[in-house]
Short mmCIF file of C-alpha atoms (C1' of nucleotides) and ligand atoms in Angstrom, two decimals:
data_model
loop_
_atom_site.label_atom_id
_atom_site.label_comp_id
_atom_site.label_asym_id
_atom_site.label_seq_id
_atom_site.Cartn_x
_atom_site.Cartn_y
_atom_site.Cartn_z
CA MET O 19 114.82 103.13 92.01
CA ALA O 20 114.27 106.66 92.28
CA THR O 21 112.06 107.94 95.63
CA SER O 22 109.90 111.06 96.59
CA LEU O 23 109.91 113.44 98.58
CA ALA O 24 106.95 111.50 100.53
CA GLU O 25 107.89 108.61 99.89
CA GLU O 26 111.34 109.47 101.74
CA ASN O 27 109.45 111.46 103.88
CA TYR O 28 106.55 108.03 105.26
CA LEU O 29 109.69 105.66 104.66
CA LYS O 30 111.56 107.82 107.40
CA ILE O 31 108.87 107.65 109.80
CA ILE O 32 107.33 104.14 109.01
CA TYR O 33 111.27 103.02 110.19
CA ARG O 34 111.17 105.51 113.84
CA LEU O 35 107.43 103.74 114.49
CA CYS O 36 109.18 99.93 113.41
CA GLU O 37 112.26 101.00 115.90
CA GLY O 38 111.93 98.96 119.26
CA THR O 39 108.68 97.09 118.65
CA LYS O 40 108.81 93.58 116.64
CA GLU O 41 104.95 94.04 115.66
CA ASP O 42 103.45 95.39 112.77
CA ILE O 43 102.69 98.89 112.47
CA SER O 44 99.49 100.40 112.80
CA THR O 45 97.83 102.26 109.33
CA ASN O 46 97.05 105.48 111.68
CA SER O 47 100.07 105.94 113.71
CA ILE O 48 102.10 106.49 110.36
CA ALA O 49 98.86 108.80 109.36
CA GLU O 50 99.83 110.69 113.53
CA LEU O 51 103.37 111.73 112.39
CA THR O 52 102.72 112.77 108.51
CA ASN O 53 100.39 114.30 109.78
CA ASN O 54 97.03 112.75 106.46
CA LYS O 55 94.69 111.50 106.72
CA ALA O 56 94.52 107.32 107.45
CA ALA O 57 93.04 106.60 103.61
CA SER O 58 95.94 108.35 102.12
CA VAL O 59 98.53 105.86 104.02
CA THR O 60 96.52 103.35 103.02
CA ASP O 61 97.51 105.02 99.25
CA MET O 62 101.03 105.17 100.64
CA LEU O 63 101.75 102.10 101.57
CA GLN O 64 99.78 100.23 99.33
CA LYS O 65 102.84 101.90 96.13
CA LEU O 66 105.45 101.13 99.28
CA ALA O 67 104.73 97.44 98.85
CA GLU O 68 104.57 97.82 95.08
CA LYS O 69 107.90 99.16 94.96
CA GLY O 70 109.39 96.77 97.22
CA TRP O 71 109.91 98.84 99.96
CA VAL O 72 107.79 97.52 102.97
CA THR O 73 105.59 94.08 103.49
CA TYR O 74 102.44 95.07 104.21
CA GLN O 75 98.86 92.83 103.83
CA LYS O 76 95.83 94.90 104.10
CA TYR O 77 94.94 95.15 107.78
CA GLN O 78 97.76 93.24 109.13
CA GLY O 79 100.15 96.62 109.47
CA VAL O 80 103.05 97.22 107.46
CA ARG O 81 106.96 97.06 108.10
CA LEU O 82 110.35 97.78 106.39
CA THR O 83 112.04 96.23 104.15
CA ASN O 84 115.58 95.72 103.51
CA ILE O 85 115.41 97.75 100.68
CA GLY O 86 113.24 99.89 102.38
CA GLU O 87 115.58 100.13 105.49
CA SER O 88 118.71 100.67 103.85
CA ILE O 89 116.22 103.77 102.17
CA ALA O 90 115.13 104.95 105.50
CA LEU O 91 119.00 104.42 106.71
CA SER O 92 120.21 106.95 104.34
CA ILE O 93 117.82 109.66 104.57
CA ILE O 94 118.64 109.23 108.40
CA ARG O 95 122.09 110.00 106.89
CA LYS O 96 121.33 113.01 105.44
CA HIS O 97 119.10 114.56 108.20
CA ARG O 98 121.49 113.98 111.29
CA LEU O 99 125.07 114.96 109.10
CA TRP O 100 123.28 117.80 107.65
CA GLU O 101 122.37 119.01 111.31
CA VAL O 102 125.33 119.03 112.36
CA PHE O 103 127.01 121.08 109.97
CA LEU O 104 124.18 123.28 110.97
CA VAL O 105 125.19 123.30 114.85
CA GLU O 106 128.67 123.55 114.17
CA LYS O 107 129.54 125.27 111.10
CA LEU O 108 126.58 127.73 111.25
CA GLY O 109 126.37 128.14 114.81
CA TYR O 110 122.48 127.12 114.88
CA ASN O 111 121.26 125.76 118.51
CA TRP O 112 119.55 121.75 118.88
CA ASP O 113 116.33 123.49 119.21
CA GLU O 114 116.67 125.55 115.37
CA VAL O 115 117.92 122.28 112.78
CA HIS O 116 115.05 119.86 112.84
CA GLU O 117 112.77 121.97 110.34
CA ILE O 118 115.98 122.40 108.23
CA ALA O 119 117.18 118.74 108.00
CA GLU O 120 113.77 118.07 107.75
CA GLN O 121 114.53 119.80 104.23
CA LEU O 122 118.35 119.20 103.60
CA GLU O 123 117.40 115.36 103.70
CA HIS O 124 115.55 115.27 100.61
CA ILE O 125 118.73 116.89 98.53
CA GLU O 126 119.50 113.74 95.98
CA SER O 127 123.66 113.37 95.66
CA GLU O 128 126.10 110.69 95.61
CA THR O 129 128.62 112.82 96.38
CA LEU O 130 127.15 115.50 98.38
CA ILE O 131 126.84 113.48 101.93
CA ASN O 132 130.01 112.16 102.23
CA LYS O 133 132.20 115.10 101.09
CA LEU O 134 129.92 117.06 103.48
CA ASP O 135 130.54 113.68 106.00
CA SER O 136 134.46 114.36 105.76
CA PHE O 137 134.01 118.43 106.24
CA LEU O 138 132.35 117.93 109.61
CA ASP O 139 135.19 115.16 110.14
CA PHE O 140 132.85 111.91 110.42
CA PRO O 141 130.81 112.74 113.28
CA LYS O 142 128.80 109.61 115.48
CA ILE O 143 125.91 111.30 116.58
CA ASP O 144 124.00 114.92 116.03
CA PRO O 145 123.24 117.75 117.99
CA HIS O 146 120.88 115.31 120.73
CA GLY O 147 122.19 112.55 120.73
CA ASP O 148 121.31 110.42 118.08
CA PRO O 149 123.42 107.56 116.58
CA ILE O 150 124.86 108.74 113.13
CA PRO O 151 124.18 105.66 110.35
CA SER O 152 127.71 105.10 108.67
CA GLN O 153 127.61 105.95 104.99
CA GLU O 154 126.70 101.42 104.73
CA GLY O 155 123.23 101.74 106.47
CA GLU O 156 125.03 100.42 110.47
CA ILE O 157 123.80 102.68 112.58
CA PRO O 158 124.98 101.55 116.65
CA GLU O 159 122.99 100.43 119.56
CA LEU O 160 123.57 102.56 121.78
CA GLY O 161 121.67 101.05 124.21
CA TYR O 162 120.82 104.34 126.49
CA LEU O 163 118.59 104.20 129.73
CA HIS O 164 115.46 106.77 130.26
CA LEU O 165 116.19 109.44 132.91
CA SER O 166 113.44 108.88 134.56
CA GLU O 167 114.66 104.80 134.72
CA VAL O 168 116.82 105.47 136.81
CA LYS O 169 116.96 104.44 140.81
CA LEU O 170 117.29 106.75 143.77
CA ASN O 171 120.97 108.79 143.95
CA GLU O 172 122.61 106.59 140.90
CA THR O 173 124.83 109.39 138.65
CA CYS O 174 124.29 109.63 135.05
CA THR O 175 125.59 111.19 131.92
CA LEU O 176 123.23 113.18 129.42
CA MET O 177 123.45 111.17 126.04
CA GLY O 178 120.54 111.93 124.10
CA VAL O 179 117.59 113.28 123.89
CA ALA O 180 113.93 110.53 122.23
CA LYS O 181 112.62 113.79 121.11
CA ASP O 182 113.28 116.89 119.73
CA SER O 183 110.57 119.20 119.30
CA ALA O 184 112.09 122.95 120.04
CA VAL O 185 109.98 123.44 123.00
CA PHE O 186 111.34 120.43 124.81
CA LEU O 187 115.27 120.98 123.30
CA GLN O 188 114.42 125.37 124.83
CA LEU O 189 113.66 123.62 128.43
CA LEU O 190 116.16 121.90 128.26
CA THR O 191 118.45 124.61 127.43
CA LYS O 192 116.72 127.06 129.96
CA LEU O 193 117.01 124.13 132.31
CA ASN O 194 121.13 123.80 132.16
CA LEU O 195 120.52 120.75 131.25
CA SER O 196 123.18 119.85 127.94
CA LEU O 197 124.70 116.79 126.20
CA GLY O 198 127.15 115.25 128.15
CA ALA O 199 125.51 116.95 131.73
CA ARG O 200 126.24 114.77 134.92
CA LEU O 201 123.66 113.96 136.42
CA GLU O 202 123.08 112.76 139.83
CA VAL O 203 118.61 111.64 141.26
CA LEU O 204 118.17 113.20 144.35
CA GLU O 205 114.58 112.57 144.65
CA ILE O 206 111.81 110.76 143.32
CA ASN O 207 108.40 112.24 144.11
CA THR O 208 105.66 108.79 143.97
CA PHE O 209 102.96 111.03 144.07
CA ASP O 210 103.61 112.42 140.15
CA ARG O 211 107.37 111.18 140.13
CA SER O 212 108.85 113.82 139.18
CA VAL O 213 112.53 114.57 139.89
CA SER O 214 114.86 115.95 141.64
CA LEU O 215 118.12 116.80 140.01
CA LYS O 216 122.14 117.59 140.61
CA ILE O 217 123.45 118.60 137.24
CA ALA O 218 127.06 118.61 138.03
CA GLU O 219 127.99 120.94 141.76
CA GLU O 220 125.00 122.78 140.87
CA LYS O 221 122.09 122.99 143.20
CA PRO O 222 119.74 120.93 142.47
CA ILE O 223 116.38 121.18 139.62
CA PHE O 224 112.85 120.08 139.29
CA ILE O 225 111.51 117.75 135.90
CA SER O 226 108.04 116.52 135.14
CA HIS O 227 107.91 112.73 134.79
CA GLU O 228 107.39 114.25 131.31
CA VAL O 229 110.91 115.12 130.78
CA ALA O 230 112.78 112.82 132.70
CA LYS O 231 111.22 110.28 130.50
CA ASN O 232 112.29 112.37 127.69
CA ILE O 233 115.94 112.56 128.55
CA LEU O 234 118.24 109.46 127.63
CA VAL O 235 121.59 108.76 129.69
CA LYS O 236 123.53 106.23 130.75
CA ILE O 237 124.91 105.16 134.25
CA MET G 12 103.07 134.17 99.46
CA ALA G 13 104.34 130.46 99.46
CA THR G 14 106.35 129.75 95.96
CA SER G 15 106.54 126.29 95.15
CA LEU G 16 110.56 124.89 93.54
CA ALA G 17 108.75 124.18 89.88
CA GLU G 18 106.97 128.29 90.05
CA GLU G 19 110.80 128.75 91.16
CA ASN G 20 112.07 127.37 88.76
CA TYR G 21 110.12 128.88 85.99
CA LEU G 22 110.61 132.70 87.81
CA LYS G 23 114.32 131.85 87.60
CA ILE G 24 114.26 131.42 84.42
CA ILE G 25 112.21 134.05 83.07
CA TYR G 26 114.68 136.26 85.33
CA ARG G 27 117.74 135.48 83.13
CA LEU G 28 115.30 135.65 79.45
CA CYS G 29 114.85 138.58 80.36
CA GLU G 30 118.55 140.41 81.44
CA GLY G 31 119.88 142.18 78.80
CA THR G 32 116.78 142.75 76.78
CA LYS G 33 113.98 145.23 76.54
CA GLU G 34 111.18 142.57 74.67
CA ASP G 35 109.10 140.67 76.23
CA ILE G 36 109.98 136.94 75.98
CA SER G 37 108.23 134.61 74.43
CA THR G 38 106.39 131.23 75.80
CA ASN G 39 108.56 129.17 73.68
CA SER G 40 112.22 130.19 74.97
CA ILE G 41 110.94 130.26 78.64
CA ALA G 42 109.59 126.08 77.22
CA GLU G 43 113.67 125.32 75.60
CA LEU G 44 114.93 126.32 79.16
CA THR G 45 112.31 124.18 81.45
CA ASN G 46 112.63 120.92 78.95
CA ASN G 47 109.09 121.29 78.99
CA LYS G 48 106.61 121.70 75.95
CA ALA G 49 105.04 125.78 75.85
CA ALA G 50 101.88 123.86 76.11
CA SER G 51 102.89 123.72 79.88
CA VAL G 52 104.35 126.93 79.87
CA THR G 53 101.05 128.96 78.70
CA ASP G 54 99.77 127.29 81.90
CA MET G 55 102.25 128.19 83.89
CA LEU G 56 102.23 131.36 82.75
CA GLN G 57 99.15 132.32 83.25
CA LYS G 58 99.78 130.57 87.21
CA LEU G 59 101.68 133.37 87.81
CA ALA G 60 100.27 136.10 85.93
CA GLU G 61 97.70 135.16 88.69
CA LYS G 62 99.96 136.00 92.10
CA GLY G 63 101.58 139.34 90.34
CA TRP G 64 105.57 137.51 89.32
CA VAL G 65 104.88 138.60 85.97
CA THR G 66 102.63 140.94 83.44
CA TYR G 67 101.70 138.82 80.97
CA GLN G 68 99.03 139.60 77.67
CA LYS G 69 98.80 136.43 76.30
CA TYR G 70 99.85 136.12 72.63
CA GLN G 71 101.73 138.78 73.73
CA GLY G 72 104.49 137.54 76.12
CA VAL G 73 105.99 137.59 80.22
CA ARG G 74 108.19 140.13 82.04
CA LEU G 75 109.29 139.68 85.50
CA THR G 76 107.16 142.11 87.58
CA ASN G 77 109.30 144.38 90.37
CA ILE G 78 108.13 140.92 93.48
CA GLY G 79 108.64 138.62 90.67
CA GLU G 80 112.45 139.73 90.33
CA SER G 81 112.65 140.23 94.45
CA ILE G 82 112.19 136.39 93.94
CA ALA G 83 114.75 135.16 91.09
CA LEU G 84 117.13 137.24 92.42
CA SER G 85 116.44 135.48 96.50
CA ILE G 86 116.78 131.80 94.71
CA ILE G 87 120.38 132.69 92.44
CA ARG G 88 120.97 134.24 95.48
CA LYS G 89 121.00 130.58 97.33
CA HIS G 90 122.30 128.88 94.50
CA ARG G 91 125.59 130.83 94.32
CA LEU G 92 126.22 131.23 98.35
CA TRP G 93 126.04 127.01 97.82
CA GLU G 94 127.80 126.68 94.60
CA VAL G 95 131.03 128.93 96.80
CA PHE G 96 130.07 126.66 99.67
CA LEU G 97 130.27 124.13 97.58
CA VAL G 98 133.70 124.63 96.17
CA GLU G 99 135.36 126.36 98.78
CA LYS G 100 134.49 123.55 102.50
CA LEU G 101 133.50 120.46 99.67
CA GLY G 102 136.50 120.26 97.10
CA TYR G 103 134.06 120.57 94.55
CA ASN G 104 135.35 121.78 90.88
CA TRP G 105 133.62 124.16 89.19
CA ASP G 106 131.86 122.04 86.99
CA GLU G 107 130.35 119.74 89.39
CA VAL G 108 128.27 121.85 91.42
CA HIS G 109 125.23 122.70 89.15
CA GLU G 110 123.36 120.61 88.87
CA ILE G 111 122.78 119.95 93.40
CA ALA G 112 122.67 124.04 94.10
CA GLU G 113 119.95 123.89 91.21
CA GLN G 114 118.41 121.71 94.44
CA LEU G 115 120.41 123.89 97.15
CA GLU G 116 118.82 127.00 95.79
CA HIS G 117 115.39 125.85 97.30
CA ILE G 118 115.85 125.65 100.81
CA GLU G 119 113.12 127.31 103.00
CA SER G 120 114.63 129.35 105.87
CA GLU G 121 114.70 132.61 106.58
CA THR G 122 118.01 132.28 109.07
CA LEU G 123 120.44 129.55 107.25
CA ILE G 124 121.41 131.99 103.75
CA ASN G 125 122.71 134.43 106.01
CA LYS G 126 124.42 131.96 108.20
CA LEU G 127 125.15 130.81 105.39
CA ASP G 128 126.54 134.48 103.68
CA SER G 129 128.34 134.71 106.46
CA PHE G 130 130.12 130.99 107.25
CA LEU G 131 131.25 131.83 104.05
CA ASP G 132 132.81 135.87 104.06
CA PHE G 133 130.41 137.27 102.81
CA PRO G 134 131.71 136.58 99.22
CA LYS G 135 131.11 138.33 95.50
CA ILE G 136 131.20 136.12 93.34
CA ASP G 137 130.17 132.35 92.81
CA PRO G 138 132.89 129.97 91.05
CA HIS G 139 132.04 131.04 87.89
CA GLY G 140 131.99 134.45 88.39
CA ASP G 141 128.40 135.20 88.88
CA PRO G 142 127.44 138.09 91.03
CA ILE G 143 125.82 137.06 94.21
CA PRO G 144 123.15 139.31 94.68
CA SER G 145 122.46 141.16 98.64
CA GLN G 146 119.59 140.77 100.91
CA GLU G 147 118.37 142.66 99.35
CA GLY G 148 118.28 142.65 95.91
CA GLU G 149 120.96 144.18 94.68
CA ILE G 150 123.36 142.84 92.27
CA PRO G 151 126.14 144.55 90.84
CA GLU G 152 125.99 145.16 86.80
CA LEU G 153 130.05 143.47 86.05
CA GLY G 154 129.47 144.89 82.79
CA TYR G 155 131.83 142.82 81.57
CA LEU G 156 132.93 141.69 77.66
CA HIS G 157 132.79 138.49 75.69
CA LEU G 158 136.66 136.97 74.91
CA SER G 159 134.75 136.54 71.98
CA GLU G 160 134.73 140.85 71.42
CA VAL G 161 138.40 141.25 72.41
CA LYS G 162 140.68 143.39 69.83
CA LEU G 163 143.90 141.61 68.52
CA ASN G 164 146.19 142.03 70.39
CA GLU G 165 144.98 143.38 73.85
CA THR G 166 144.90 141.69 76.77
CA CYS G 167 142.07 140.81 79.27
CA THR G 168 141.24 138.13 82.80
CA LEU G 169 139.19 135.68 82.49
CA MET G 170 136.26 137.11 85.15
CA GLY G 171 133.26 135.01 84.21
CA VAL G 172 131.70 131.96 81.97
CA ALA G 173 128.27 132.56 80.27
CA LYS G 174 128.04 128.66 80.86
CA ASP G 175 127.56 126.76 83.10
CA SER G 176 127.61 122.97 81.94
CA ALA G 177 130.06 120.76 82.41
CA VAL G 178 131.24 119.70 78.97
CA PHE G 179 132.28 123.63 77.97
CA LEU G 180 133.80 124.07 82.11
CA GLN G 181 135.72 120.89 81.76
CA LEU G 182 137.58 121.91 78.57
CA LEU G 183 138.55 125.54 80.28
CA THR G 184 139.83 123.68 83.42
CA LYS G 185 141.90 120.97 80.52
CA LEU G 186 143.43 124.06 78.30
CA ASN G 187 144.49 126.76 82.49
CA LEU G 188 141.91 128.55 81.35
CA SER G 189 140.44 129.15 84.85
CA LEU G 190 138.94 133.39 86.63
CA GLY G 191 142.12 135.63 86.97
CA ALA G 192 143.60 134.38 84.34
CA ARG G 193 145.66 136.31 81.85
CA LEU G 194 144.69 135.89 78.58
CA GLU G 195 146.37 138.24 75.61
CA VAL G 196 144.66 137.66 71.88
CA LEU G 197 147.78 136.34 69.17
CA GLU G 198 145.43 135.83 66.44
CA ILE G 199 141.67 136.41 65.53
CA ASN G 200 141.34 133.03 61.64
CA THR G 201 138.77 135.45 59.95
CA PHE G 202 137.37 132.23 58.11
CA ASP G 203 136.08 130.52 61.52
CA ARG G 204 136.73 133.55 63.75
CA SER G 205 138.40 130.91 66.03
CA VAL G 206 141.22 133.09 68.13
CA SER G 207 144.77 132.12 69.67
CA LEU G 208 145.54 133.04 72.97
CA LYS G 209 148.81 133.57 75.32
CA ILE G 210 147.75 132.47 79.04
CA ALA G 211 150.75 134.36 81.09
CA GLU G 212 153.77 133.29 80.58
CA GLU G 213 152.64 129.60 78.98
CA LYS G 214 152.89 128.72 75.30
CA PRO G 215 149.65 129.75 73.65
CA ILE G 216 146.51 127.99 73.09
CA PHE G 217 143.95 127.47 70.26
CA ILE G 218 140.00 127.94 70.92
CA SER G 219 137.07 128.12 68.98
CA HIS G 220 134.37 131.21 68.71
CA GLU G 221 131.85 129.36 70.69
CA VAL G 222 134.39 129.04 73.82
CA ALA G 223 135.33 132.59 72.99
CA LYS G 224 131.51 133.83 72.65
CA ASN G 225 131.45 132.04 76.84
CA ILE G 226 133.88 133.33 78.22
CA LEU G 227 134.01 137.06 80.66
CA VAL G 228 136.91 138.47 80.30
CA LYS G 229 137.49 142.79 82.11
CA ILE G 230 140.45 144.68 79.95
"C1'" DA E 7 78.06 84.95 120.63
"C1'" DT E 8 76.36 89.25 119.09
"C1'" DT E 9 75.86 94.02 119.33
"C1'" DA E 10 79.48 97.76 119.25
"C1'" DA E 11 83.16 100.52 119.21
"C1'" DT E 12 87.50 101.71 116.33
"C1'" DT E 13 90.45 101.09 112.91
"C1'" DT E 14 91.47 100.59 108.25
"C1'" DT E 15 90.63 100.80 102.91
"C1'" DT E 16 87.37 101.67 98.91
"C1'" DA E 17 85.09 104.84 96.16
"C1'" DG E 18 85.27 109.12 94.35
"C1'" DC E 19 86.98 114.08 94.55
"C1'" DC E 20 90.56 117.83 94.09
"C1'" DT E 21 94.69 120.25 92.44
"C1'" DA E 22 99.93 120.80 91.43
"C1'" DG E 23 101.62 119.81 87.02
"C1'" DA E 24 102.93 117.82 83.25
"C1'" DC E 25 101.36 115.76 78.70
"C1'" DT E 26 99.39 115.40 73.30
"C1'" DA E 27 96.20 117.00 69.79
"C1'" DA E 28 93.53 120.51 67.36
"C1'" DA E 29 92.50 125.60 67.50
"C1'" DA E 30 94.00 130.79 67.41
"C1'" DA E 31 95.96 134.18 66.95
"C1'" DT E 32 100.43 135.69 64.61
"C1'" DT E 33 104.35 136.56 61.64
"C1'" DA E 34 106.14 135.42 56.95
"C1'" DA E 35 106.32 135.03 52.20
"C1'" DT E 36 103.77 135.01 47.86
"C1'" DA J 10 96.21 141.40 50.14
"C1'" DT J 11 95.74 135.52 50.77
"C1'" DT J 12 98.26 132.18 51.93
"C1'" DA J 13 101.68 129.55 54.43
"C1'" DA J 14 104.48 128.95 59.05
"C1'" DT J 15 105.02 129.65 63.66
"C1'" DT J 16 103.77 130.27 67.38
"C1'" DT J 17 100.93 130.50 70.98
"C1'" DT J 18 96.77 128.94 73.50
"C1'" DT J 19 92.59 125.81 74.44
"C1'" DA J 20 90.58 121.60 76.17
"C1'" DG J 21 90.33 117.11 77.75
"C1'" DT J 22 94.45 113.25 79.72
"C1'" DC J 23 97.64 112.11 83.33
"C1'" DT J 24 100.59 111.15 87.29
"C1'" DA J 25 100.79 112.70 92.55
"C1'" DG J 26 99.73 112.86 96.07
"C1'" DG J 27 96.27 114.63 98.98
"C1'" DC J 28 90.99 114.80 101.12
"C1'" DT J 29 86.02 113.34 102.41
"C1'" DA J 30 82.85 109.93 103.50
"C1'" DA J 31 81.09 105.10 102.97
"C1'" DA J 32 82.14 100.51 103.25
"C1'" DA J 33 84.48 96.33 105.59
"C1'" DA J 34 87.15 94.89 109.39
"C1'" DT J 35 89.17 94.04 112.45
"C1'" DT J 36 88.28 94.36 118.16
"C1'" DA J 37 86.22 95.08 121.84
"C1'" DA J 38 81.90 95.21 125.08
"C1'" DT J 39 78.47 93.37 126.51
MN1 MN Z 312 111.69 115.92 105.43
MN1 MN Z 313 118.16 115.27 115.35
MN1 MN Z 314 116.12 124.86 90.88
MN1 MN Z 315 127.05 129.92 89.28
#
DNA sequence: ATTAATTTTTAGCCTAGACTAAAAATTAAT
DNA sequence: ATTAATTTTTAGTCTAGGCTAAAAATTAAT
C-alpha cells in the first residue's frame, strides 16, 4: 500500500519511540517529535491503525505492527544511506546532513536505494554511528553504552551519538570528538556529573553530563 | 518565496510550453501535460499569477515572468543534474531515470545541488543531450535540428532527443542510436516520410518519421 | 473516595490541490 | 451576423493533513 510523506514521518518517529521500551507509546510523545498538536496525532493514529501499520486503542497508546516496523526500517535505511552519500561523496560534515536526508528518505524507487547502497560499498553505519538496516529490514543491535555510564579510569571508543542536532554535533567536532576516538574517563565530578576525558594522547577536556549522556561508546 | 511541489511542476511545464513560441500558452495544453483537468489548471494559474510567477489574463493564456522562469530553470537544473548522477554514478540506463529525477528535482537545499554539480564534474548536458542550466539560470541555446529536417545524403551527429519517454528511448537503444552517433540519411520515403539511415559503418536501419522528428542532430 | 490535573479524543474549521457540472467567453462554421 | 463548437472559468465538492476549543477519559493528589 502506498505511503504518504506524512505517514512515513509518523512511522519513523513511532519506531524511534518504541525502540527501547515495551510500553505502548503516548500521543503526546509523538506530538512533541512531529511538532504537531496532539489532536492531529490522534487523527493520524486512527488512519495508521486503519491501514494496519500500528495497533492502537484509544487512550491506551500505540505500537508498530510488523508491517509498520518494516516500513519504518525502510525509511531509516534510506535516510542513513543518503547521509553516507552526503558525507562520503559530496563532502558534507556530519552536522549538516540531517535535514537533507529528511527529504531524500522519501524518494520512492525500488532500485534506487539498492544501487546507492552498492555505490557506497554497502556501509554498515551512517556518519553518526547508527546502523543501516539491510534490505530485508534487519538491523543489528549494537549494544553501546552512554559515555555517562562508563566507570572512572575506564577507556572506551566513541561509536556513535544519541542525538543528531547540528549544535550538538558541532560541539563534538570542536572538542575533537569524532567516531573512533579513544576516550579515557579521568574524572567524574559528583556535583554535576561532568566528566573529564583524555582523547588519545592529547590534553584532557571537560564535558557536561548532558553531553556524556549523548555519546555512545564501546568498552 | 517558498514553492510547493505542485507549483514547481506547473512552472516547469509552463516553461517547456513557452519555449519555442512567443504566444501565451493555453490552459488546456497545461492540463494535458500535468494530467490534470482544465478547471484545476485555472485554479493554479490564478495562484501563480498572485505570486508573480506568471502573467495571466483570464481567457487570454499565460506566460512565465522572469522570476517564474528562473524558478523553472532551477528545477530543470536539478532534474538534469540528478539524471547525470543516476546514469554516470549509479549505472542506470537513459530510459530509466526520468521518474526518479522527477522526484529528486524537488529536494530543497541551497548547497546540495552545487555540491552535486561539482561531484559530477560540472556536466554541460544530461543523458538525453539536454543542456544543464547554470547556477545563474543561463541555458545555452544549442540550435539542433530534428533528424526529420535533415536533407537526403547529409551526415549529422546525434546530439539529443526531443522526448524522454522510456519506450522511445528503449527503441533508440535497440536500434543502436545513442548520443554522438554519426548518421547518414540514405533515403527519405515520400509516402510516409520514413527514413533510412546509416550509423557509422554499420548496415542501414529504417525509422519512422515519428522517430526522426524526436531525434536532435547537429550537421 | 472525591476532587483536581493531565492527557487524549472529538467536533468543527481551514488550506492546498485535486475533481465534476454548469456557466461564460472565445473561436469556428455556416 | 448568427449559430454552433470549443475552450476556459466559476461554483461547489472532496481528501489529506493540519489547527483550536471543548468534552471525555485517565492519572495524580488530597
Ligand atoms: Mn522525512
Ligand atoms: Mn544519522
Ligand atoms: Mn517533479
Ligand atoms: Mn533529461
